[in-house]
Amino acid sequence: MRRKAQLEELVAQANTMEQSHSVERRLTAILSADVQGYSRLMAQNEEATVRTLTAYRAVMSELIAEHHGRVVDMPGDNLLAEFPSALEAVRCGIEIQRALAARNADQPPNREMKFRIGVHLGDVMVEGDRIYGDGVNIAARLEGLALAGGICVSRSVHEQIRSKLDVRYEDLGEQAVKNIPQPVRAFRILADATAAPQKEKVPTGWSSQRRLVLAAGIVLVVAVTGVAAWKVLIPRFSPNLSQQAAGPSRIRSIAVLPLENLSGDPAQEYFADGMTDELITDLARISALRVISRTSVMQYKGEHKQTLPEIARALNVDAVVEGSALRVGDKVRITAQLIDAPSDRHIWARSYDRDARDVLAMQNEVASAIAREIDIQLTPDEQARFANARTINPQAHEAYLKGLYHWNKYTEEGWQKAADSFRQAIKIDPKYALAYAGLSDCYGQSAGHSLPPREAMPQAREFAQKALELDDTLAQPHVLLAVVDYSYDFDWAGGEKEFQRAIALDSNYAEAHFEYGFFLWVQGRFDEAERELRQALQLNPLSPQYAQFLASVFLTRKQYDKGMEWCRKVSDLDPNSYAGHVCLGWGYLAMRKPIEAAREFQRGLALAPEPFIMGNLGLAHAMAGDRDQAHKLIDELDQLSTRRFVSQYDSALIYAGLGLNDQALQRLEKAYEERSLPLVFIKVIAAFDPLRSDPRFIALLKKVGLDK
């Protein structure tokens, strides 16, 4: 109890110290150990207990030094040490328990001295040779959860070591521990890992010289007995070596699963998600590798029921990357491991610790290490890009990652929050090209939703151009400029150049292939559109939106069976989304089944009260002969337009279905004045077939550049 009080006093001192002056902080692996039943041993025989404790500490100190650690303090029966890596700390803990178990075998049962060990990876404050803070406190609490002669580790440690040690774990779940506000996820290393060898006791200390003698003995045995001995002996001493020797299967496609947030703070999810995004982006720029986009992999965020081979099959990849991200102060740690999907075998794993200013270089290092591991040859341009990552202001990067997090919620509120975060990043670092690209994307997404296109699209263009002035190798701003070119300026040739430039820069950028496919479809270039949309789906196989527009290509070709098959896939991909119902509604309209179409649009509208769904529902009612319902929806759209932007295209659809051509053409002209994005549909949408011979419609096609 006195030792616990001492530790709590140290933590209190640390808190006072942090408030009083600036201290150094660092990420470190902390090992805390104490003796189970120490008071009982002292009561029985103080002198013998002190002698044993001194001898055992000598063993522990030697092993700590061998594993590149250092003893920080030894108050009472406790020992506190720190290590440069969690793996070394746990390896050392295992060797300590084995060595002490062998020594306890020579003691009477009532005099055995068994240590409990806790290991945590976390932030500490440093003053001279001493360390303080919650990281130390958590290690001490984990020690209390360990069994006598055992080891208990935190989730942050388990994430680092789980694929690197041939041991088994018991998941203790979330543990509420004293003086720590958030529960701590704890894992026990099971007893067979720390038990002493049965046939021969481990000598005290096991010096480096003895290890060399053992290695020499193995070599001698192999030399005498040949390959058979190698196959038998080496895996026992290096459990991963035989796996490495087999080599990975040929890997040319990969998925990065969402990195786990090790902070324990849900408010830090943006950081782990953002690091996932950026690692995907870095890998995607390796032209010889197919990399699955964020939208698909984020469906596996958190605990997932599928095995890694099952996930790989769903994403159609050869390998997956999984890992974790942790930011503490100005320090960042990323852990990544590469897994061969068919065999579920770990190929490579590594942890990276960097200052937050060097996080871009760290991401490049991870991506290039993965490329080397799977024998991907980088082009000279790719090598140069990975070698020349600039340092970045940590506060600007944090704001940018928050912007990504909000943007990916894909809501109007999310885009507004994202725009605020991107502006903050730009204010801190005016040369942050990606932040300008993100801000451009926010305006592009808001166009026709919370903002009129004439207000949003010029802003989208301005920020995309600024991003390219700062970094013309980014694919995203080229796609944004392409959309502005063709849908706002009706410059189709300029848009196509921008799409082709984006794909040349990043052939793995799924959104570039998707937007280009959409661009080709609305021009009636169906074969090319199908090719690009299929490529987009290879990179983002779980996207309902991509599947929805591939279905549209088939429907406009009058390939109804294929079109409806893809619409059903949309529903399978996201049963709770309006997208599947809208897609099926389009299919039924194309097949002249307006009653069935109205049913699907009504279901979609119940999930998302979007004006474009109201327009399609009104068209279905008009085609079914329900003119009252059709007119009612026109009135509702007009009323809604007094509160938010509503495209006049939506009402034009309904008027065309009612056969009121003059009113339809008037609304289409207003849509042109608004620069409304849906206007680009007019060449391929069958609802406007009755208008095609009208000179006003022909003139409109020419004005929007779709008269060819």
mmCIF file of C-alpha atoms in Angstrom, residues 317-655:
data_model
loop_
_atom_site.group_PDB
_atom_site.id
_atom_site.type_symbol
_atom_site.label_atom_id
_atom_site.label_comp_id
_atom_site.label_asym_id
_atom_site.label_seq_id
_atom_site.Cartn_x
_atom_site.Cartn_y
_atom_site.Cartn_z
ATOM 1 C CA VAL A 317 -7.480 -7.321 -53.237
ATOM 2 C CA ASP A 318 -4.345 -9.393 -52.736
ATOM 3 C CA ALA A 319 -3.355 -7.859 -49.397
ATOM 4 C CA VAL A 320 -4.563 -5.585 -46.620
ATOM 5 C CA VAL A 321 -2.822 -3.085 -44.380
ATOM 6 C CA GLU A 322 -4.067 -2.603 -40.847
ATOM 7 C CA GLY A 323 -2.653 -0.708 -37.924
ATOM 8 C CA SER A 324 -3.122 2.156 -35.515
ATOM 9 C CA ALA A 325 -2.505 5.848 -35.052
ATOM 10 C CA LEU A 326 -1.704 7.770 -31.909
ATOM 11 C CA ARG A 327 -0.945 11.438 -31.401
ATOM 12 C CA VAL A 328 0.285 12.716 -28.056
ATOM 13 C CA GLY A 329 1.286 16.357 -27.981
ATOM 14 C CA ASP A 330 3.660 16.941 -30.875
ATOM 15 C CA LYS A 331 4.544 13.253 -31.253
ATOM 16 C CA VAL A 332 2.884 10.845 -33.671
ATOM 17 C CA ARG A 333 3.116 7.077 -33.785
ATOM 18 C CA ILE A 334 1.838 5.006 -36.704
ATOM 19 C CA THR A 335 1.868 1.223 -36.668
ATOM 20 C CA ALA A 336 1.229 -0.641 -39.883
ATOM 21 C CA GLN A 337 1.241 -4.311 -40.781
ATOM 22 C CA LEU A 338 0.881 -5.885 -44.197
ATOM 23 C CA ILE A 339 -1.094 -9.109 -44.449
ATOM 24 C CA ASP A 340 -1.204 -11.505 -47.400
ATOM 25 C CA ALA A 341 -4.946 -11.974 -47.890
ATOM 26 C CA PRO A 342 -5.289 -15.577 -49.172
ATOM 27 C CA SER A 343 -3.158 -17.037 -46.377
ATOM 28 C CA ASP A 344 -3.988 -14.460 -43.670
ATOM 29 C CA ARG A 345 -0.233 -14.300 -43.084
ATOM 30 C CA HIS A 346 1.646 -11.296 -41.767
ATOM 31 C CA ILE A 347 4.329 -10.229 -44.221
ATOM 32 C CA TRP A 348 5.670 -7.074 -42.617
ATOM 33 C CA ALA A 349 5.029 -4.853 -39.647
ATOM 34 C CA ARG A 350 6.637 -1.743 -38.283
ATOM 35 C CA SER A 351 6.050 1.215 -35.983
ATOM 36 C CA TYR A 352 7.014 4.761 -36.853
ATOM 37 C CA ASP A 353 7.520 7.550 -34.320
ATOM 38 C CA ARG A 354 7.919 11.090 -35.577
ATOM 39 C CA ASP A 355 7.510 14.682 -34.633
ATOM 40 C CA ALA A 356 4.161 15.975 -35.907
ATOM 41 C CA ARG A 357 5.982 18.327 -38.300
ATOM 42 C CA ASP A 358 7.404 15.305 -40.127
ATOM 43 C CA VAL A 359 4.169 13.352 -40.451
ATOM 44 C CA LEU A 360 4.068 13.671 -44.267
ATOM 45 C CA ALA A 361 7.567 12.205 -44.541
ATOM 46 C CA MET A 362 6.514 9.408 -42.186
ATOM 47 C CA GLN A 363 3.496 8.573 -44.375
ATOM 48 C CA ASN A 364 5.721 8.489 -47.457
ATOM 49 C CA GLU A 365 8.127 6.210 -45.597
ATOM 50 C CA VAL A 366 5.327 3.788 -44.726
ATOM 51 C CA ALA A 367 4.063 3.722 -48.330
ATOM 52 C CA SER A 368 7.516 3.220 -49.848
ATOM 53 C CA ALA A 369 8.331 0.490 -47.293
ATOM 54 C CA ILE A 370 5.169 -1.390 -48.307
ATOM 55 C CA ALA A 371 6.102 -0.988 -51.974
ATOM 56 C CA ARG A 372 9.559 -2.442 -51.298
ATOM 57 C CA GLU A 373 8.121 -5.316 -49.305
ATOM 58 C CA ILE A 374 5.829 -6.433 -52.150
ATOM 59 C CA ASP A 375 8.476 -5.809 -54.808
ATOM 60 C CA ILE A 376 6.780 -2.873 -56.518
ATOM 61 C CA GLN A 377 9.146 -0.801 -58.624
ATOM 62 C CA LEU A 378 8.577 2.913 -58.093
ATOM 63 C CA THR A 379 8.956 5.204 -61.078
ATOM 64 C CA PRO A 380 11.577 7.984 -60.802
ATOM 65 C CA ASP A 381 8.781 10.516 -60.247
ATOM 66 C CA GLU A 382 7.291 8.379 -57.466
ATOM 67 C CA GLN A 383 10.696 7.961 -55.833
ATOM 68 C CA ALA A 384 11.277 11.703 -55.948
ATOM 69 C CA ARG A 385 7.834 12.427 -54.494
ATOM 70 C CA PHE A 386 8.340 10.044 -51.577
ATOM 71 C CA ALA A 387 11.815 11.432 -50.909
ATOM 72 C CA ASN A 388 10.830 15.107 -50.916
ATOM 73 C CA ALA A 389 7.922 15.428 -48.502
ATOM 74 C CA ARG A 390 7.887 18.828 -46.870
ATOM 75 C CA THR A 391 7.547 19.483 -43.177
ATOM 76 C CA ILE A 392 4.155 20.773 -42.135
ATOM 77 C CA ASN A 393 2.800 22.961 -39.398
ATOM 78 C CA PRO A 394 1.178 20.535 -36.907
ATOM 79 C CA GLN A 395 -1.714 22.896 -36.156
ATOM 80 C CA ALA A 396 -2.458 23.358 -39.865
ATOM 81 C CA HIS A 397 -2.330 19.597 -40.406
ATOM 82 C CA GLU A 398 -4.655 19.008 -37.471
ATOM 83 C CA ALA A 399 -7.160 21.498 -38.885
ATOM 84 C CA TYR A 400 -6.925 19.832 -42.297
ATOM 85 C CA LEU A 401 -7.578 16.369 -40.817
ATOM 86 C CA LYS A 402 -10.618 17.735 -38.974
ATOM 87 C CA GLY A 403 -11.819 19.133 -42.290
ATOM 88 C CA LEU A 404 -11.512 15.713 -43.932
ATOM 89 C CA TYR A 405 -13.379 14.121 -41.038
ATOM 90 C CA HIS A 406 -16.336 16.515 -41.371
ATOM 91 C CA TRP A 407 -16.338 16.393 -45.189
ATOM 92 C CA ASN A 408 -16.614 12.621 -45.162
ATOM 93 C CA LYS A 409 -19.856 12.777 -43.204
ATOM 94 C CA TYR A 410 -21.322 13.793 -46.581
ATOM 95 C CA THR A 411 -23.934 16.154 -45.186
ATOM 96 C CA GLU A 412 -24.497 19.863 -45.711
ATOM 97 C CA GLU A 413 -23.631 20.498 -42.074
ATOM 98 C CA GLY A 414 -20.492 18.406 -42.495
ATOM 99 C CA TRP A 415 -19.392 20.391 -45.560
ATOM 100 C CA GLN A 416 -19.882 23.673 -43.705
ATOM 101 C CA LYS A 417 -17.789 22.466 -40.757
ATOM 102 C CA ALA A 418 -15.193 21.074 -43.148
ATOM 103 C CA ALA A 419 -14.944 24.432 -44.934
ATOM 104 C CA ASP A 420 -14.327 26.161 -41.584
ATOM 105 C CA SER A 421 -11.544 23.686 -40.756
ATOM 106 C CA PHE A 422 -9.908 24.014 -44.177
ATOM 107 C CA ARG A 423 -9.985 27.822 -43.846
ATOM 108 C CA GLN A 424 -8.320 27.501 -40.455
ATOM 109 C CA ALA A 425 -5.585 25.311 -41.982
ATOM 110 C CA ILE A 426 -5.024 27.896 -44.741
ATOM 111 C CA LYS A 427 -4.891 30.727 -42.203
ATOM 112 C CA ILE A 428 -2.116 28.888 -40.338
ATOM 113 C CA ASP A 429 -0.283 27.771 -43.494
ATOM 114 C CA PRO A 430 -1.210 29.812 -46.611
ATOM 115 C CA LYS A 431 0.784 27.395 -48.804
ATOM 116 C CA TYR A 432 -1.196 24.277 -47.805
ATOM 117 C CA ALA A 433 -2.333 23.041 -51.245
ATOM 118 C CA LEU A 434 -4.502 20.196 -49.957
ATOM 119 C CA ALA A 435 -6.455 22.557 -47.722
ATOM 120 C CA TYR A 436 -7.313 24.713 -50.768
ATOM 121 C CA ALA A 437 -8.384 21.550 -52.620
ATOM 122 C CA GLY A 438 -10.570 20.552 -49.683
ATOM 123 C CA LEU A 439 -12.173 23.990 -49.558
ATOM 124 C CA SER A 440 -12.816 23.800 -53.313
ATOM 125 C CA ASP A 441 -14.522 20.445 -52.811
ATOM 126 C CA CYS A 442 -16.755 21.885 -50.083
ATOM 127 C CA TYR A 443 -18.016 24.576 -52.450
ATOM 128 C CA GLY A 444 -18.453 22.026 -55.232
ATOM 129 C CA GLN A 445 -20.560 19.770 -53.011
ATOM 130 C CA SER A 446 -22.620 22.691 -51.687
ATOM 131 C CA ALA A 447 -23.486 23.891 -55.203
ATOM 132 C CA GLY A 448 -27.171 23.171 -55.770
ATOM 133 C CA HIS A 449 -27.667 22.214 -52.123
ATOM 134 C CA SER A 450 -27.020 24.901 -49.513
ATOM 135 C CA LEU A 451 -25.637 27.358 -52.093
ATOM 136 C CA PRO A 452 -26.796 28.389 -55.592
ATOM 137 C CA PRO A 453 -24.358 27.210 -58.298
ATOM 138 C CA ARG A 454 -23.605 30.787 -59.375
ATOM 139 C CA GLU A 455 -22.332 31.484 -55.866
ATOM 140 C CA ALA A 456 -20.573 28.189 -55.171
ATOM 141 C CA MET A 457 -18.934 27.182 -58.458
ATOM 142 C CA PRO A 458 -16.728 30.275 -58.974
ATOM 143 C CA GLN A 459 -15.418 29.729 -55.448
ATOM 144 C CA ALA A 460 -14.771 26.065 -56.197
ATOM 145 C CA ARG A 461 -12.807 27.063 -59.292
ATOM 146 C CA GLU A 462 -10.780 29.730 -57.472
ATOM 147 C CA PHE A 463 -9.638 27.408 -54.694
ATOM 148 C CA ALA A 464 -8.889 24.511 -57.065
ATOM 149 C CA GLN A 465 -6.702 26.806 -59.161
ATOM 150 C CA LYS A 466 -4.920 28.010 -56.021
ATOM 151 C CA ALA A 467 -4.250 24.411 -54.980
ATOM 152 C CA LEU A 468 -2.686 23.683 -58.377
ATOM 153 C CA GLU A 469 -0.565 26.828 -58.237
ATOM 154 C CA LEU A 470 0.959 25.420 -55.059
ATOM 155 C CA ASP A 471 1.142 21.769 -56.187
ATOM 156 C CA ASP A 472 0.253 20.845 -59.761
ATOM 157 C CA THR A 473 0.777 17.113 -59.071
ATOM 158 C CA LEU A 474 -2.492 16.813 -57.102
ATOM 159 C CA ALA A 475 -5.238 14.940 -58.942
ATOM 160 C CA GLN A 476 -8.158 16.196 -56.832
ATOM 161 C CA PRO A 477 -8.100 19.855 -57.975
ATOM 162 C CA HIS A 478 -7.977 18.772 -61.627
ATOM 163 C CA VAL A 479 -11.200 16.787 -61.110
ATOM 164 C CA LEU A 480 -12.812 19.781 -59.392
ATOM 165 C CA LEU A 481 -11.831 22.066 -62.276
ATOM 166 C CA ALA A 482 -13.186 19.509 -64.761
ATOM 167 C CA VAL A 483 -16.598 19.563 -63.052
ATOM 168 C CA VAL A 484 -16.662 23.366 -63.039
ATOM 169 C CA ASP A 485 -15.595 23.464 -66.705
ATOM 170 C CA TYR A 486 -18.310 21.235 -68.116
ATOM 171 C CA SER A 487 -21.232 21.697 -65.696
ATOM 172 C CA TYR A 488 -20.918 25.439 -65.035
ATOM 173 C CA ASP A 489 -19.020 26.893 -68.018
ATOM 174 C CA PHE A 490 -20.212 24.159 -70.430
ATOM 175 C CA ASP A 491 -16.610 23.816 -71.613
ATOM 176 C CA TRP A 492 -16.648 20.098 -72.383
ATOM 177 C CA ALA A 493 -13.247 19.989 -74.088
ATOM 178 C CA GLY A 494 -11.630 21.760 -71.136
ATOM 179 C CA GLY A 495 -13.345 19.389 -68.707
ATOM 180 C CA GLU A 496 -12.101 16.337 -70.568
ATOM 181 C CA LYS A 497 -8.507 17.607 -70.481
ATOM 182 C CA GLU A 498 -8.712 18.091 -66.719
ATOM 183 C CA PHE A 499 -10.147 14.585 -66.180
ATOM 184 C CA GLN A 500 -7.418 13.017 -68.286
ATOM 185 C CA ARG A 501 -4.745 14.984 -66.432
ATOM 186 C CA ALA A 502 -6.132 13.837 -63.051
ATOM 187 C CA ILE A 503 -6.130 10.176 -64.085
ATOM 188 C CA ALA A 504 -2.605 10.477 -65.497
ATOM 189 C CA LEU A 505 -1.436 11.859 -62.139
ATOM 190 C CA ASP A 506 -3.266 9.258 -60.039
ATOM 191 C CA SER A 507 -4.713 6.246 -61.824
ATOM 192 C CA ASN A 508 -6.030 4.970 -58.468
ATOM 193 C CA TYR A 509 -8.169 8.037 -57.800
ATOM 194 C CA ALA A 510 -11.611 6.414 -57.896
ATOM 195 C CA GLU A 511 -13.491 9.717 -57.902
ATOM 196 C CA ALA A 512 -11.664 10.809 -61.065
ATOM 197 C CA HIS A 513 -12.806 7.682 -62.922
ATOM 198 C CA PHE A 514 -16.345 8.047 -61.568
ATOM 199 C CA GLU A 515 -16.737 11.720 -62.460
ATOM 200 C CA TYR A 516 -15.199 11.096 -65.875
ATOM 201 C CA GLY A 517 -17.610 8.197 -66.428
ATOM 202 C CA PHE A 518 -20.549 10.433 -65.504
ATOM 203 C CA PHE A 519 -19.205 13.117 -67.873
ATOM 204 C CA LEU A 520 -19.061 10.564 -70.725
ATOM 205 C CA TRP A 521 -22.526 9.152 -69.964
ATOM 206 C CA VAL A 522 -24.387 12.479 -70.140
ATOM 207 C CA GLN A 523 -22.815 13.053 -73.571
ATOM 208 C CA GLY A 524 -24.127 9.696 -74.783
ATOM 209 C CA ARG A 525 -20.641 8.114 -74.970
ATOM 210 C CA PHE A 526 -21.926 4.964 -73.321
ATOM 211 C CA ASP A 527 -19.105 2.482 -74.051
ATOM 212 C CA GLU A 528 -16.456 4.860 -72.704
ATOM 213 C CA ALA A 529 -18.663 5.682 -69.718
ATOM 214 C CA GLU A 530 -19.076 2.009 -68.853
ATOM 215 C CA ARG A 531 -15.305 1.512 -68.979
ATOM 216 C CA GLU A 532 -14.592 4.386 -66.583
ATOM 217 C CA LEU A 533 -17.399 3.498 -64.189
ATOM 218 C CA ARG A 534 -16.235 -0.108 -64.022
ATOM 219 C CA GLN A 535 -12.721 1.148 -63.275
ATOM 220 C CA ALA A 536 -14.145 3.351 -60.529
ATOM 221 C CA LEU A 537 -15.945 0.340 -59.036
ATOM 222 C CA GLN A 538 -12.734 -1.690 -59.067
ATOM 223 C CA LEU A 539 -11.211 0.984 -56.860
ATOM 224 C CA ASN A 540 -14.319 1.591 -54.773
ATOM 225 C CA PRO A 541 -16.309 -1.670 -54.958
ATOM 226 C CA LEU A 542 -18.715 -0.872 -52.123
ATOM 227 C CA SER A 543 -19.936 2.486 -53.460
ATOM 228 C CA PRO A 544 -23.707 2.587 -54.050
ATOM 229 C CA GLN A 545 -23.346 5.819 -56.038
ATOM 230 C CA TYR A 546 -20.892 4.313 -58.510
ATOM 231 C CA ALA A 547 -23.101 1.263 -59.022
ATOM 232 C CA GLN A 548 -26.137 3.529 -59.446
ATOM 233 C CA PHE A 549 -24.657 5.387 -62.402
ATOM 234 C CA LEU A 550 -23.314 2.226 -64.034
ATOM 235 C CA ALA A 551 -26.923 1.007 -63.873
ATOM 236 C CA SER A 552 -27.964 4.257 -65.576
ATOM 237 C CA VAL A 553 -25.624 3.554 -68.491
ATOM 238 C CA PHE A 554 -27.339 0.217 -69.093
ATOM 239 C CA LEU A 555 -30.823 1.709 -68.693
ATOM 240 C CA THR A 556 -30.202 4.456 -71.252
ATOM 241 C CA ARG A 557 -28.883 1.797 -73.630
ATOM 242 C CA LYS A 558 -32.206 -0.018 -73.073
ATOM 243 C CA GLN A 559 -30.322 -2.972 -71.537
ATOM 244 C CA TYR A 560 -32.949 -3.216 -68.848
ATOM 245 C CA ASP A 561 -31.994 -6.577 -67.337
ATOM 246 C CA LYS A 562 -28.425 -5.445 -66.692
ATOM 247 C CA GLY A 563 -29.583 -2.057 -65.487
ATOM 248 C CA MET A 564 -32.035 -3.489 -62.943
ATOM 249 C CA GLU A 565 -29.438 -6.033 -61.802
ATOM 250 C CA TRP A 566 -27.070 -3.182 -60.947
ATOM 251 C CA CYS A 567 -29.895 -1.264 -59.244
ATOM 252 C CA ARG A 568 -30.467 -4.253 -56.981
ATOM 253 C CA LYS A 569 -26.729 -4.252 -56.205
ATOM 254 C CA VAL A 570 -27.101 -0.646 -55.107
ATOM 255 C CA SER A 571 -29.771 -1.730 -52.620
ATOM 256 C CA ASP A 572 -27.598 -4.618 -51.441
ATOM 257 C CA LEU A 573 -24.630 -2.298 -50.864
ATOM 258 C CA ASP A 574 -26.666 0.114 -48.735
ATOM 259 C CA PRO A 575 -30.164 -1.129 -47.807
ATOM 260 C CA ASN A 576 -30.810 1.972 -45.682
ATOM 261 C CA SER A 577 -30.023 4.485 -48.424
ATOM 262 C CA TYR A 578 -32.360 6.196 -50.860
ATOM 263 C CA ALA A 579 -29.954 5.396 -53.733
ATOM 264 C CA GLY A 580 -31.257 1.879 -54.393
ATOM 265 C CA HIS A 581 -34.879 3.050 -54.520
ATOM 266 C CA VAL A 582 -34.053 5.941 -56.853
ATOM 267 C CA CYS A 583 -32.107 3.624 -59.133
ATOM 268 C CA LEU A 584 -34.989 1.143 -59.304
ATOM 269 C CA GLY A 585 -37.375 4.056 -59.933
ATOM 270 C CA TRP A 586 -35.254 5.159 -62.904
ATOM 271 C CA GLY A 587 -35.329 1.599 -64.207
ATOM 272 C CA TYR A 588 -39.106 1.342 -64.000
ATOM 273 C CA LEU A 589 -39.477 4.736 -65.710
ATOM 274 C CA ALA A 590 -37.193 3.570 -68.528
ATOM 275 C CA MET A 591 -39.354 0.451 -68.923
ATOM 276 C CA ARG A 592 -42.540 2.573 -68.900
ATOM 277 C CA LYS A 593 -43.749 1.206 -65.553
ATOM 278 C CA PRO A 594 -44.612 4.490 -63.782
ATOM 279 C CA ILE A 595 -46.690 2.997 -60.926
ATOM 280 C CA GLU A 596 -43.777 0.798 -59.819
ATOM 281 C CA ALA A 597 -41.433 3.765 -60.307
ATOM 282 C CA ALA A 598 -43.606 6.007 -58.093
ATOM 283 C CA ARG A 599 -43.551 3.378 -55.345
ATOM 284 C CA GLU A 600 -39.732 3.299 -55.352
ATOM 285 C CA PHE A 601 -39.362 7.094 -55.467
ATOM 286 C CA GLN A 602 -41.811 7.407 -52.564
ATOM 287 C CA ARG A 603 -39.652 5.014 -50.534
ATOM 288 C CA GLY A 604 -36.547 6.979 -51.440
ATOM 289 C CA LEU A 605 -38.222 10.252 -50.488
ATOM 290 C CA ALA A 606 -39.099 8.845 -47.057
ATOM 291 C CA LEU A 607 -35.361 8.251 -46.478
ATOM 292 C CA ALA A 608 -34.148 11.564 -47.921
ATOM 293 C CA PRO A 609 -36.530 14.470 -48.707
ATOM 294 C CA GLU A 610 -34.418 15.688 -51.624
ATOM 295 C CA PRO A 611 -35.908 17.943 -54.349
ATOM 296 C CA PHE A 612 -34.537 15.793 -57.184
ATOM 297 C CA ILE A 613 -36.443 12.768 -55.804
ATOM 298 C CA MET A 614 -39.596 14.888 -55.667
ATOM 299 C CA GLY A 615 -39.074 15.792 -59.334
ATOM 300 C CA ASN A 616 -38.720 12.135 -60.325
ATOM 301 C CA LEU A 617 -41.747 11.176 -58.243
ATOM 302 C CA GLY A 618 -43.773 13.918 -59.968
ATOM 303 C CA LEU A 619 -42.649 12.596 -63.368
ATOM 304 C CA ALA A 620 -43.786 9.070 -62.399
ATOM 305 C CA HIS A 621 -47.193 10.369 -61.298
ATOM 306 C CA ALA A 622 -47.519 12.331 -64.546
ATOM 307 C CA MET A 623 -46.670 9.279 -66.648
ATOM 308 C CA ALA A 624 -49.189 7.226 -64.639
ATOM 309 C CA GLY A 625 -51.939 9.768 -65.376
ATOM 310 C CA ASP A 626 -52.145 11.136 -61.825
ATOM 311 C CA ARG A 627 -52.006 14.793 -62.865
ATOM 312 C CA ASP A 628 -53.194 16.149 -59.509
ATOM 313 C CA GLN A 629 -50.302 14.551 -57.647
ATOM 314 C CA ALA A 630 -47.879 15.749 -60.298
ATOM 315 C CA HIS A 631 -49.085 19.380 -60.001
ATOM 316 C CA LYS A 632 -49.040 19.110 -56.210
ATOM 317 C CA LEU A 633 -45.350 18.196 -56.312
ATOM 318 C CA ILE A 634 -44.586 21.173 -58.583
ATOM 319 C CA ASP A 635 -46.255 23.428 -55.976
ATOM 320 C CA GLU A 636 -44.242 21.806 -53.175
ATOM 321 C CA LEU A 637 -40.998 22.341 -55.084
ATOM 322 C CA ASP A 638 -41.852 25.994 -55.668
ATOM 323 C CA GLN A 639 -42.621 26.481 -51.964
ATOM 324 C CA LEU A 640 -39.397 24.733 -50.990
ATOM 325 C CA SER A 641 -37.421 27.055 -53.295
ATOM 326 C CA THR A 642 -38.322 29.994 -51.029
ATOM 327 C CA ARG A 643 -36.316 28.345 -48.214
ATOM 328 C CA ARG A 644 -33.372 26.768 -50.053
ATOM 329 C CA PHE A 645 -31.973 26.358 -53.526
ATOM 330 C CA VAL A 646 -34.123 24.099 -55.726
ATOM 331 C CA SER A 647 -33.189 23.474 -59.339
ATOM 332 C CA GLN A 648 -35.829 24.439 -61.885
ATOM 333 C CA TYR A 649 -34.819 21.257 -63.724
ATOM 334 C CA ASP A 650 -36.830 19.207 -61.193
ATOM 335 C CA SER A 651 -40.098 20.957 -62.091
ATOM 336 C CA ALA A 652 -39.229 20.808 -65.811
ATOM 337 C CA LEU A 653 -39.186 16.989 -65.530
ATOM 338 C CA ILE A 654 -42.749 16.966 -64.205
ATOM 339 C CA TYR A 655 -44.038 19.427 -66.821
#
